[in-house]
Coordinates of C-alpha atoms (C1' of nucleotides) in Angstrom, one line a residue:
Chain A
M8 CA 75.5 121.1 11.3
Q9 CA 72.9 122.8 13.5
R10 CA 72.8 119.5 15.3
K11 CA 76.5 119.4 15.5
S12 CA 76.7 122.7 17.1
K13 CA 74.2 121.8 19.6
N14 CA 75.9 118.8 20.9
A15 CA 79.4 120.0 20.6
D16 CA 79.1 123.7 21.6
N17 CA 77.0 122.9 24.5
K18 CA 79.8 121.3 26.1
T19 CA 81.7 124.5 26.3
K20 CA 79.1 127.3 26.0
P21 CA 75.6 126.1 26.5
S22 CA 74.2 129.7 26.6
V23 CA 71.1 129.2 24.6
P24 CA 70.8 125.8 23.1
A25 CA 69.4 125.8 19.6
R26 CA 66.6 123.8 21.2
T27 CA 64.8 126.6 22.8
A28 CA 63.8 128.0 19.6
G29 CA 61.3 125.6 18.2
G30 CA 61.6 122.8 20.3
P31 CA 63.4 119.5 19.5
R32 CA 64.9 119.0 16.0
Y33 CA 62.2 116.6 14.9
Q34 CA 59.6 119.0 15.9
Q35 CA 61.2 121.8 13.8
I36 CA 61.4 119.3 10.9
A37 CA 57.8 118.5 11.3
D38 CA 56.9 122.2 11.3
D39 CA 58.9 122.7 8.2
L40 CA 57.3 119.8 6.5
L41 CA 54.0 121.1 7.5
A42 CA 54.6 124.4 6.0
K43 CA 55.7 122.6 2.9
L44 CA 52.4 120.7 2.9
R45 CA 50.5 124.1 3.2
D46 CA 52.4 125.8 0.5
G47 CA 51.8 123.1 -2.1
T48 CA 55.3 121.9 -2.2
H49 CA 54.0 118.4 -1.5
P50 CA 50.4 118.4 -2.7
V51 CA 47.9 116.1 -1.4
G52 CA 48.2 112.8 -2.9
S53 CA 51.9 113.0 -3.8
M54 CA 54.7 111.1 -2.2
L55 CA 57.0 112.6 0.5
P56 CA 60.8 112.0 -0.1
T57 CA 62.0 109.0 1.4
E58 CA 63.2 108.8 5.0
V59 CA 66.7 108.5 3.8
E60 CA 66.3 111.6 1.5
L61 CA 64.9 113.5 4.3
S62 CA 67.6 112.7 6.7
G63 CA 69.9 113.9 4.0
Q64 CA 68.1 117.1 3.4
Y65 CA 68.0 118.2 7.0
S66 CA 71.3 116.7 7.9
V67 CA 69.8 114.5 10.6
S68 CA 69.6 110.8 11.4
R69 CA 66.8 108.7 10.1
Y70 CA 65.6 108.4 13.7
T71 CA 65.0 112.1 13.8
V72 CA 63.2 112.2 10.6
R73 CA 60.9 109.3 11.8
E74 CA 60.1 111.2 14.8
A75 CA 59.0 114.2 12.7
L76 CA 56.9 111.9 10.3
R77 CA 55.4 110.2 13.4
L78 CA 54.1 113.7 14.4
L79 CA 52.7 114.4 10.9
E80 CA 51.1 110.9 10.9
A81 CA 49.5 111.5 14.3
M82 CA 48.0 114.7 12.9
G83 CA 46.6 112.6 10.0
L84 CA 48.5 114.4 7.4
V85 CA 50.5 111.7 6.0
D86 CA 50.1 107.8 5.5
R87 CA 53.2 105.6 5.8
R88 CA 53.2 102.3 4.3
Q89 CA 56.0 99.8 4.8
G90 CA 57.6 99.2 1.3
A91 CA 55.5 101.9 -0.4
G92 CA 56.5 105.1 1.0
T93 CA 54.8 108.1 2.8
T94 CA 52.0 109.8 1.0
V95 CA 50.4 113.2 1.7
N96 CA 46.8 113.0 3.1
A97 CA 46.1 116.6 3.7
S98 CA 47.7 119.8 3.7
D99 CA 46.4 121.3 6.9
P100 CA 45.9 119.7 10.3
D101 CA 42.4 118.6 10.5
E102 CA 40.0 120.4 12.7
R103 CA 39.4 117.2 14.2
F104 CA 37.1 116.7 17.0
V105 CA 37.4 113.7 19.2
Q106 CA 34.8 112.7 21.8
E107 CA 36.2 110.4 24.4
M108 CA 34.4 108.5 26.8
T109 CA 35.6 106.1 29.5
S110 CA 33.0 103.6 28.4
V111 CA 30.1 103.2 26.1
D112 CA 27.9 103.6 29.3
E113 CA 28.8 107.4 29.3
L114 CA 27.6 107.8 25.9
L115 CA 24.3 106.0 25.3
Q116 CA 23.8 103.9 28.3
Y117 CA 22.2 105.0 31.5
P118 CA 22.9 105.8 35.0
E119 CA 23.4 103.0 37.4
N120 CA 20.1 103.6 39.2
T121 CA 18.2 102.4 36.2
R122 CA 17.2 99.1 35.4
L123 CA 16.1 97.1 32.5
Y124 CA 12.9 95.1 32.4
V125 CA 12.2 92.5 30.0
I126 CA 8.8 92.5 28.5
S127 CA 8.9 89.9 26.1
A128 CA 11.2 87.9 23.8
K129 CA 11.0 85.7 20.9
Y130 CA 13.2 84.4 18.0
V131 CA 12.4 86.0 14.7
E132 CA 13.5 85.3 11.2
A133 CA 14.9 88.4 9.5
G134 CA 12.8 89.5 6.5
E135 CA 14.1 92.0 4.1
A136 CA 13.4 95.1 6.1
L137 CA 14.6 93.6 9.5
A138 CA 17.6 92.3 7.7
E139 CA 18.5 95.8 6.5
R140 CA 18.1 97.1 10.1
L141 CA 20.3 94.3 11.4
G142 CA 22.8 94.5 8.7
C143 CA 22.5 90.8 8.1
T144 CA 21.2 88.6 5.3
P145 CA 17.4 87.9 5.1
G146 CA 16.5 84.5 6.6
E147 CA 18.9 84.7 9.5
T148 CA 17.3 84.1 13.0
W149 CA 17.8 86.5 15.8
Q150 CA 16.5 86.8 19.2
Q151 CA 14.2 89.9 19.7
I152 CA 13.9 91.2 23.2
D153 CA 11.7 94.0 24.1
T154 CA 12.4 95.9 27.3
V155 CA 11.7 99.0 29.1
R156 CA 14.3 101.0 31.3
R157 CA 13.0 102.6 34.5
V158 CA 14.5 104.8 37.2
T159 CA 14.2 102.5 40.1
A160 CA 12.7 105.4 42.2
T161 CA 10.3 106.9 39.7
A162 CA 7.2 105.4 38.0
A163 CA 7.5 106.8 34.4
P164 CA 9.9 104.6 32.3
I165 CA 12.7 106.3 30.5
C166 CA 12.6 104.5 27.4
T167 CA 11.6 101.3 25.5
T168 CA 14.5 99.3 24.0
T169 CA 14.2 96.5 21.6
I170 CA 17.3 94.3 21.6
F171 CA 18.2 92.1 18.8
V172 CA 21.1 89.5 19.2
R173 CA 22.1 86.7 16.9
S174 CA 20.3 83.7 17.7
E175 CA 23.5 81.9 18.9
Y176 CA 23.7 84.5 21.7
G177 CA 19.9 84.4 22.6
A178 CA 20.6 82.7 25.7
I179 CA 21.7 86.2 27.1
L180 CA 18.0 86.7 27.6
D181 CA 18.5 85.0 31.1
D182 CA 21.1 87.5 32.2
I183 CA 19.3 90.6 31.3
G184 CA 18.1 92.6 34.2
T185 CA 20.1 90.6 36.7
V186 CA 23.1 93.0 36.6
P187 CA 23.3 96.7 36.0
E188 CA 25.7 96.1 33.1
P189 CA 24.9 97.0 29.6
V190 CA 23.6 94.2 27.6
Y191 CA 26.3 94.5 24.9
A192 CA 28.9 93.9 27.8
Q193 CA 27.0 90.8 29.1
V194 CA 27.1 89.2 25.5
Q195 CA 30.6 90.1 25.1
K196 CA 31.6 88.4 28.3
R197 CA 29.4 85.4 28.2
F198 CA 30.3 84.6 24.5
D199 CA 33.8 85.8 24.4
L200 CA 33.2 88.2 21.9
Q201 CA 35.1 91.5 21.2
L202 CA 33.4 94.8 20.7
A203 CA 35.2 96.8 18.2
R204 CA 32.9 99.4 17.0
V205 CA 29.4 100.8 17.7
G206 CA 27.3 102.5 15.1
I207 CA 24.9 105.0 16.2
D208 CA 21.9 106.4 14.3
L209 CA 20.0 109.2 16.1
S210 CA 16.7 110.5 14.8
A211 CA 13.2 111.6 15.8
G212 CA 10.0 110.0 15.3
P213 CA 6.7 109.3 16.9
V214 CA 6.2 107.0 19.6
G215 CA 5.0 103.6 18.1
E216 CA 1.5 102.4 18.8
G217 CA 2.4 99.5 21.2
R218 CA 4.9 101.6 23.1
A219 CA 2.9 104.6 23.9
E220 CA 1.1 102.9 26.7
L221 CA 4.3 101.4 28.1
L222 CA 5.8 104.8 28.1
E223 CA 2.7 106.5 29.5
V224 CA 2.6 109.0 26.6
E225 CA 0.0 109.6 23.8
P226 CA 0.6 107.6 20.6
H227 CA 2.7 109.5 18.0
A228 CA 4.2 111.9 20.7
P229 CA 7.6 112.9 19.5
A230 CA 10.4 110.7 20.7
L231 CA 14.2 110.4 20.3
L232 CA 15.2 107.2 18.5
I233 CA 18.5 105.7 19.0
M234 CA 19.8 102.8 17.1
R235 CA 23.0 101.1 18.2
R236 CA 24.8 98.5 16.1
Y237 CA 27.5 96.6 18.1
L238 CA 30.3 95.2 15.8
D239 CA 33.0 92.7 16.5
P240 CA 36.7 93.2 15.1
K241 CA 35.8 91.7 11.7
G242 CA 32.9 94.0 11.3
R243 CA 30.1 91.5 12.0
I244 CA 27.1 92.9 13.9
F245 CA 26.4 90.8 16.9
E246 CA 23.8 93.1 18.5
V247 CA 21.4 95.8 17.7
S248 CA 19.3 97.9 19.9
E249 CA 16.6 100.4 19.2
S250 CA 15.5 102.8 21.9
C251 CA 12.6 105.1 22.0
H252 CA 12.8 108.0 24.4
P253 CA 9.9 110.2 24.7
A254 CA 10.6 113.8 24.0
A255 CA 11.7 115.9 27.2
R256 CA 12.5 112.9 29.1
F257 CA 15.9 112.4 27.6
T258 CA 18.6 114.6 26.3
Y259 CA 21.8 113.2 24.9
R260 CA 24.7 115.5 25.7
L261 CA 28.2 115.4 24.5
T262 CA 31.3 117.5 24.3
L263 CA 33.7 117.4 21.5
R264 CA 37.1 119.0 21.9
R265 CA 39.5 119.9 19.1
T266 CA 42.7 118.1 18.6
G267 CA 45.4 117.7 15.9
R268 CA 46.4 121.1 16.0
T269 CA 50.1 122.3 16.3
E270 CA 48.9 125.0 18.8
D271 CA 47.7 122.4 21.2
Chain B
M21 CA 69.1 86.5 23.8
Q22 CA 66.0 86.0 21.9
R23 CA 67.0 89.2 20.2
K24 CA 70.3 88.0 19.4
S25 CA 69.3 84.9 17.9
K26 CA 66.9 86.8 15.6
N27 CA 69.4 89.1 14.1
A28 CA 72.4 86.7 14.2
D29 CA 70.7 83.4 13.4
N30 CA 68.4 84.9 10.7
K31 CA 71.5 85.5 8.6
T32 CA 72.0 81.8 8.2
K33 CA 68.8 80.3 8.9
P34 CA 65.9 82.7 8.7
S35 CA 63.2 79.8 9.0
V36 CA 60.7 81.4 11.2
P37 CA 61.9 84.7 13.0
A38 CA 60.8 85.1 16.5
R39 CA 58.9 88.1 15.3
T40 CA 56.1 86.1 13.9
A41 CA 55.0 85.0 17.4
G42 CA 53.7 88.2 19.1
G43 CA 54.8 90.9 16.7
P44 CA 57.8 93.0 17.1
R45 CA 59.9 92.7 20.2
Y46 CA 58.6 96.0 21.7
Q47 CA 55.2 94.7 21.2
Q48 CA 56.0 91.6 23.2
I49 CA 57.5 93.7 25.8
A50 CA 54.5 95.8 26.1
D51 CA 52.4 92.9 26.4
D52 CA 54.5 91.4 29.2
L53 CA 54.5 94.7 31.0
L54 CA 50.8 94.9 30.6
A55 CA 50.5 91.5 32.1
K56 CA 52.5 92.5 35.1
L57 CA 50.3 95.7 35.4
R58 CA 47.3 93.4 35.5
D59 CA 48.7 90.9 38.0
G60 CA 49.9 93.4 40.4
T61 CA 53.6 93.1 39.9
H62 CA 53.5 97.0 39.3
P63 CA 50.5 98.3 41.2
V64 CA 48.8 101.4 40.3
G65 CA 50.7 104.5 41.7
S66 CA 54.2 102.6 41.7
M67 CA 57.0 103.3 39.6
L68 CA 58.2 101.0 36.6
P69 CA 61.8 100.1 36.5
T70 CA 63.9 102.6 34.6
E71 CA 64.4 102.3 30.8
V72 CA 67.8 101.2 31.3
E73 CA 66.9 98.6 33.9
L74 CA 64.2 97.3 31.5
S75 CA 66.5 97.0 28.6
G76 CA 68.7 94.9 30.8
Q77 CA 65.8 92.8 32.0
Y78 CA 64.7 92.1 28.4
S79 CA 68.0 92.2 26.9
V80 CA 67.0 94.8 24.4
S81 CA 68.2 98.2 23.6
R82 CA 66.8 101.2 25.4
Y83 CA 65.1 102.2 21.9
T84 CA 63.0 99.0 22.1
V85 CA 62.0 99.6 25.7
R86 CA 60.9 103.1 24.9
E87 CA 58.9 101.8 21.9
A88 CA 57.1 99.5 24.4
L89 CA 56.6 102.2 26.9
R90 CA 55.2 104.4 24.1
L91 CA 52.5 101.8 23.5
L92 CA 51.7 101.7 27.3
E93 CA 51.5 105.4 27.4
A94 CA 49.3 105.7 24.4
M95 CA 47.0 103.3 26.1
G96 CA 47.0 105.7 29.1
L97 CA 48.5 102.9 31.5
V98 CA 51.7 104.8 32.4
D99 CA 53.0 108.4 32.7
R100 CA 56.4 109.2 31.9
R101 CA 58.0 112.3 33.3
Q102 CA 61.6 113.6 32.3
G103 CA 63.8 113.2 35.3
A104 CA 61.2 111.6 37.5
G105 CA 60.5 108.2 36.0
T106 CA 57.6 106.2 34.7
T107 CA 54.6 105.7 36.9
V108 CA 51.8 103.3 36.8
N109 CA 48.4 104.9 36.0
A110 CA 46.2 102.0 35.5
S111 CA 46.2 98.2 35.5
D112 CA 44.0 97.8 32.5
P113 CA 43.5 99.4 29.2
D114 CA 40.3 101.7 29.4
E115 CA 37.4 100.6 27.3
R116 CA 37.6 103.8 25.8
F117 CA 35.5 104.9 22.7
V118 CA 36.7 107.6 20.4
Q119 CA 34.6 109.2 17.8
E120 CA 36.7 111.1 15.3
M121 CA 35.5 113.2 12.5
T122 CA 37.4 115.1 10.0
S123 CA 35.7 118.2 11.0
V124 CA 32.7 119.4 12.7
D125 CA 30.9 119.5 9.4
E126 CA 30.8 115.7 9.2
L127 CA 29.4 115.6 12.7
L128 CA 26.5 118.0 12.8
Q129 CA 26.8 120.2 9.8
Y130 CA 25.4 119.3 6.5
P131 CA 26.5 118.3 3.0
E132 CA 27.9 120.9 0.7
N133 CA 24.9 120.9 -1.6
T134 CA 22.8 122.7 1.2
R135 CA 22.4 126.3 1.8
L136 CA 21.5 128.3 4.7
Y137 CA 18.8 131.1 4.1
V138 CA 18.5 133.8 6.7
I139 CA 14.7 134.3 7.6
S140 CA 15.2 137.2 10.1
A141 CA 17.7 138.6 12.4
K142 CA 17.5 140.8 15.4
Y143 CA 19.3 141.8 18.5
V144 CA 17.9 140.4 21.7
E145 CA 18.7 141.0 25.4
A146 CA 19.1 137.7 27.2
G147 CA 16.4 137.1 29.8
E148 CA 16.8 134.4 32.4
A149 CA 15.7 131.7 30.3
L150 CA 17.7 132.6 27.2
A151 CA 20.7 133.3 29.4
E152 CA 20.7 129.7 30.7
R153 CA 20.3 128.4 27.1
L154 CA 23.2 130.7 26.0
G155 CA 25.3 130.0 29.1
C156 CA 25.8 133.7 29.6
T157 CA 24.7 136.2 32.3
P158 CA 21.2 137.7 32.1
G159 CA 21.1 141.1 30.4
E160 CA 23.8 140.5 27.7
T161 CA 22.9 141.3 24.2
W162 CA 23.2 138.6 21.5
Q163 CA 22.4 138.6 17.8
Q164 CA 19.7 136.2 17.0
I165 CA 19.4 134.9 13.4
D166 CA 16.7 132.7 12.2
T167 CA 17.5 130.6 9.3
V168 CA 16.3 127.5 7.3
R169 CA 18.6 125.0 5.5
R170 CA 17.7 123.8 2.1
V171 CA 19.0 121.2 -0.3
T172 CA 19.6 123.3 -3.4
A173 CA 17.9 120.9 -5.6
T174 CA 14.8 120.0 -3.4
A175 CA 12.0 122.1 -2.2
A176 CA 11.4 120.8 1.3
P177 CA 13.9 122.4 3.8
I178 CA 16.0 120.2 5.9
C179 CA 15.7 121.9 9.1
T180 CA 15.3 125.4 10.6
T181 CA 18.3 126.8 12.7
T182 CA 18.4 129.6 15.1
I183 CA 21.9 131.0 15.6
F184 CA 22.8 133.2 18.5
V185 CA 26.1 135.1 18.5
R186 CA 27.4 137.6 21.0
S187 CA 26.4 141.1 19.8
E188 CA 30.1 142.0 19.1
Y189 CA 30.1 139.4 16.3
G190 CA 26.7 140.2 15.1
A191 CA 28.1 141.6 11.9
I192 CA 28.6 138.0 10.9
L193 CA 24.9 138.2 9.6
D194 CA 26.4 139.7 6.4
D195 CA 28.4 136.6 5.6
I196 CA 25.8 134.0 6.2
G197 CA 24.8 132.3 3.2
T198 CA 27.5 133.7 0.9
V199 CA 29.8 130.8 1.5
P200 CA 29.1 127.1 2.1
E201 CA 31.1 127.3 5.4
P202 CA 29.5 126.6 8.7
V203 CA 28.7 129.7 10.6
Y204 CA 30.9 129.0 13.5
A205 CA 33.9 128.9 11.2
Q206 CA 33.1 132.2 9.6
V207 CA 32.8 133.8 13.0
Q208 CA 36.1 132.1 14.1
K209 CA 37.8 133.6 10.9
R210 CA 36.3 137.0 10.8
F211 CA 36.9 137.6 14.5
D212 CA 40.1 135.7 15.0
L213 CA 38.5 133.3 17.5
Q214 CA 39.5 129.8 18.4
L215 CA 37.1 127.2 18.6
A216 CA 38.1 124.7 21.4
R217 CA 35.1 122.7 22.3
V218 CA 31.6 122.1 21.1
G219 CA 28.9 121.1 23.4
I220 CA 26.0 119.1 21.8
D221 CA 22.5 118.3 23.1
L222 CA 20.3 116.1 21.2
S223 CA 16.8 115.5 22.1
A224 CA 13.4 115.1 20.6
G225 CA 10.4 117.4 20.7
P226 CA 7.5 118.8 18.7
V227 CA 8.2 121.3 15.9
G228 CA 7.4 124.7 17.2
E229 CA 4.3 126.7 16.1
G230 CA 6.2 129.2 14.0
R231 CA 8.6 126.6 12.4
A232 CA 5.9 124.2 11.1
E233 CA 5.0 126.4 8.2
L234 CA 8.5 126.9 7.2
L235 CA 9.3 123.2 7.3
E236 CA 6.2 122.2 5.6
V237 CA 5.0 119.9 8.3
E238 CA 2.0 119.8 10.7
P239 CA 2.6 121.7 13.9
H240 CA 3.8 119.6 16.7
A241 CA 5.2 116.9 14.4
P242 CA 8.2 115.0 16.0
A243 CA 11.4 116.6 15.3
L244 CA 15.1 116.1 16.3
L245 CA 16.3 119.0 18.2
I246 CA 20.0 119.8 18.2
M247 CA 21.6 122.4 20.3
R248 CA 25.3 123.3 19.8
R249 CA 27.4 125.5 21.9
Y250 CA 30.6 126.8 20.5
L251 CA 33.2 127.6 23.1
D252 CA 36.7 129.3 22.7
P253 CA 39.8 128.0 24.6
K254 CA 38.8 130.0 27.7
G255 CA 35.4 128.1 27.9
R256 CA 33.5 131.2 26.8
I257 CA 30.4 130.4 24.5
F258 CA 30.6 132.7 21.5
E259 CA 28.0 131.1 19.4
V260 CA 24.8 128.8 20.1
S261 CA 22.7 127.2 17.4
E262 CA 19.4 125.4 17.8
S263 CA 18.2 123.3 15.0
C264 CA 15.0 121.5 14.4
H265 CA 14.8 118.6 12.1
P266 CA 11.5 117.2 11.1
A267 CA 11.5 113.5 11.8
A268 CA 12.5 111.2 9.0
R269 CA 14.1 114.0 7.3
F270 CA 17.4 113.5 9.2
T271 CA 19.4 111.0 10.9
Y272 CA 22.5 111.6 12.7
R273 CA 24.9 108.9 12.3
L274 CA 28.1 108.2 14.0
T275 CA 30.6 105.4 14.5
L276 CA 32.7 104.9 17.7
R277 CA 35.6 102.7 17.6
R278 CA 37.4 101.3 20.6
T279 CA 40.9 102.3 21.3
G280 CA 43.5 101.5 24.1
R281 CA 43.3 97.8 23.5
T282 CA 46.4 95.7 22.8
E283 CA 44.2 93.6 20.6
D284 CA 43.6 96.5 18.1
Chain C
dT27 C1' 74.6 116.1 41.8
dA28 C1' 73.0 111.5 40.7
dG29 C1' 69.8 109.5 37.9
dT30 C1' 65.6 109.8 35.0
dG31 C1' 63.4 110.3 30.6
dG32 C1' 64.2 113.0 26.0
dT33 C1' 66.6 113.5 21.9
dC34 C1' 69.9 112.1 18.6
dT35 C1' 73.6 109.5 15.8
dA36 C1' 75.4 105.9 12.8
dG37 C1' 74.7 101.8 11.2
dA38 C1' 72.3 97.1 10.5
dC39 C1' 68.8 93.9 9.1
dC40 C1' 63.9 92.8 8.2
dA41 C1' 59.2 92.8 6.0
dC42 C1' 56.9 94.6 2.5
dT43 C1' 55.7 96.9 -2.0
dG44 C1' 55.8 97.3 -6.7
dA45 C1' 58.1 97.1 -11.1
Chain D
dC29 C1' 64.8 92.6 -7.2
dA30 C1' 65.6 97.3 -5.7
dG31 C1' 63.8 100.4 -2.6
dT32 C1' 60.7 101.6 1.1
dG33 C1' 59.3 102.0 5.7
dG34 C1' 59.7 99.0 10.3
dT35 C1' 62.5 97.3 13.8
dC36 C1' 66.6 97.3 16.5
dT37 C1' 71.4 98.2 18.5
dA38 C1' 75.1 100.6 21.0
dG39 C1' 76.4 104.7 22.5
dA40 C1' 76.0 109.6 23.5
dC41 C1' 74.7 114.1 25.4
dC42 C1' 70.8 116.8 27.1
dA43 C1' 66.9 118.7 30.2
dC44 C1' 64.7 117.8 34.1
dT45 C1' 63.6 116.0 38.8
dA46 C1' 64.4 115.0 43.3
dC47 C1' 67.4 114.5 46.8

DNA sequence: TAGTGGTCTAGACCACTGA
DNA sequence: CAGTGGTCTAGACCACTAC
């Protein structure tokens, strides 16, 4: 009815379209549904009415209902499954923080004026401890590549990085250091892999015995330890890197911004 | 035409719907347009054909074209402006990584079975060094609250956290430790602030003199240092916290997943 | 004012889920 | 197999932009 009045009346007397109050109809419906999620009309875990039912309740077409649900879905409030229905995920828009970066480089790789130098490389068979770190089954063979990263201008290295790649990608060793590209990207290209996810563990610890000399710090000095696991779309890890940054030589900075709020 | 055949022919001979190859029609169209962005048919900065033109070219309804454009828009490849048209933003989907968390808690706050204990609190005037850390002008007064966080069950504290809030929010001190909520959330509620962004610095360093005892570790032991700056929508910092996690007692884990790819 | 994208309808078939 | 969400059509009016 409201809809009708908008389309019909506007022809003769636009005055103030219903739209100005509350935005498009689907937005209004999304707001209304959101209110019903908050007040418990549709508790978390329950099913929302079907799209056809909702279009009846609001006297709108199914399209309009779907646009409203699309908004709720984008806010993470509902799940829609073909054939199954729409279920309530949460009663309130998440205070969801999103970090976006143009590329992984910006996250945990390094400026372009740094270079990676290979110290040594060898094939290793994963024992239990290593297998756990690599997320593989014990007995698999991986290529282990020990490197340091240096700012081209400066003497002191930024960090040491030990890179593990599955043995079938071990040939990537030849490419490391030849281009300023991250190793994961080189592996990706050369072996036609797809990078789907990166798992990152950040912790602190002492600089290891062997590395202190390379890094020109005392042994056991505090260091930031970053472990990165690169996964293909199937969830298989194809590369793992472990970096060790002497304290005060590296700060990892990120900014999160809030999304998923109706006020946005 | 292809479309036609699907809807019409399927009635009599569904066999293998055109859908199975390449997904829904709008997806195919998005893929085709994407290819045309890549090969320069539609250079960056140029206008895409209008929706009506595209629906003619592909022999589909405008709805289908719009779904396709919606995909491209979500990938950041095109901009759509009512009345103006659709412009090309980029020729290739970003390799963009996104970290999502349900809440800031999941990022850098702590499980529910931990509690924050206030050690001491005082008002301080920001000197130059502190002012820089707090992102304010020297001379401002802030409330400084020193705390430790403990797992309720265990003896050893997880970390020490020094919290700075602007003096006008200093009264928040009364609330700390009373509820399991993060301090920033308490400030937000009590003073009706909006949290818009969080800046995070991660680094490693030695545990400070005074804190070693609290944390039950030797002085200068390696620690993970986390500094968080909470900003309101205007970019004003209203809270800063500095946490010190003894090594091996804390790992910060995050997962990034790739978005903006057609393959997803 | 012409033309664009934004919203909306009414109706249809399809793919999938679950009983 | 009934019912759900997913896709799609054909057509309409609106809000906005640019000329």
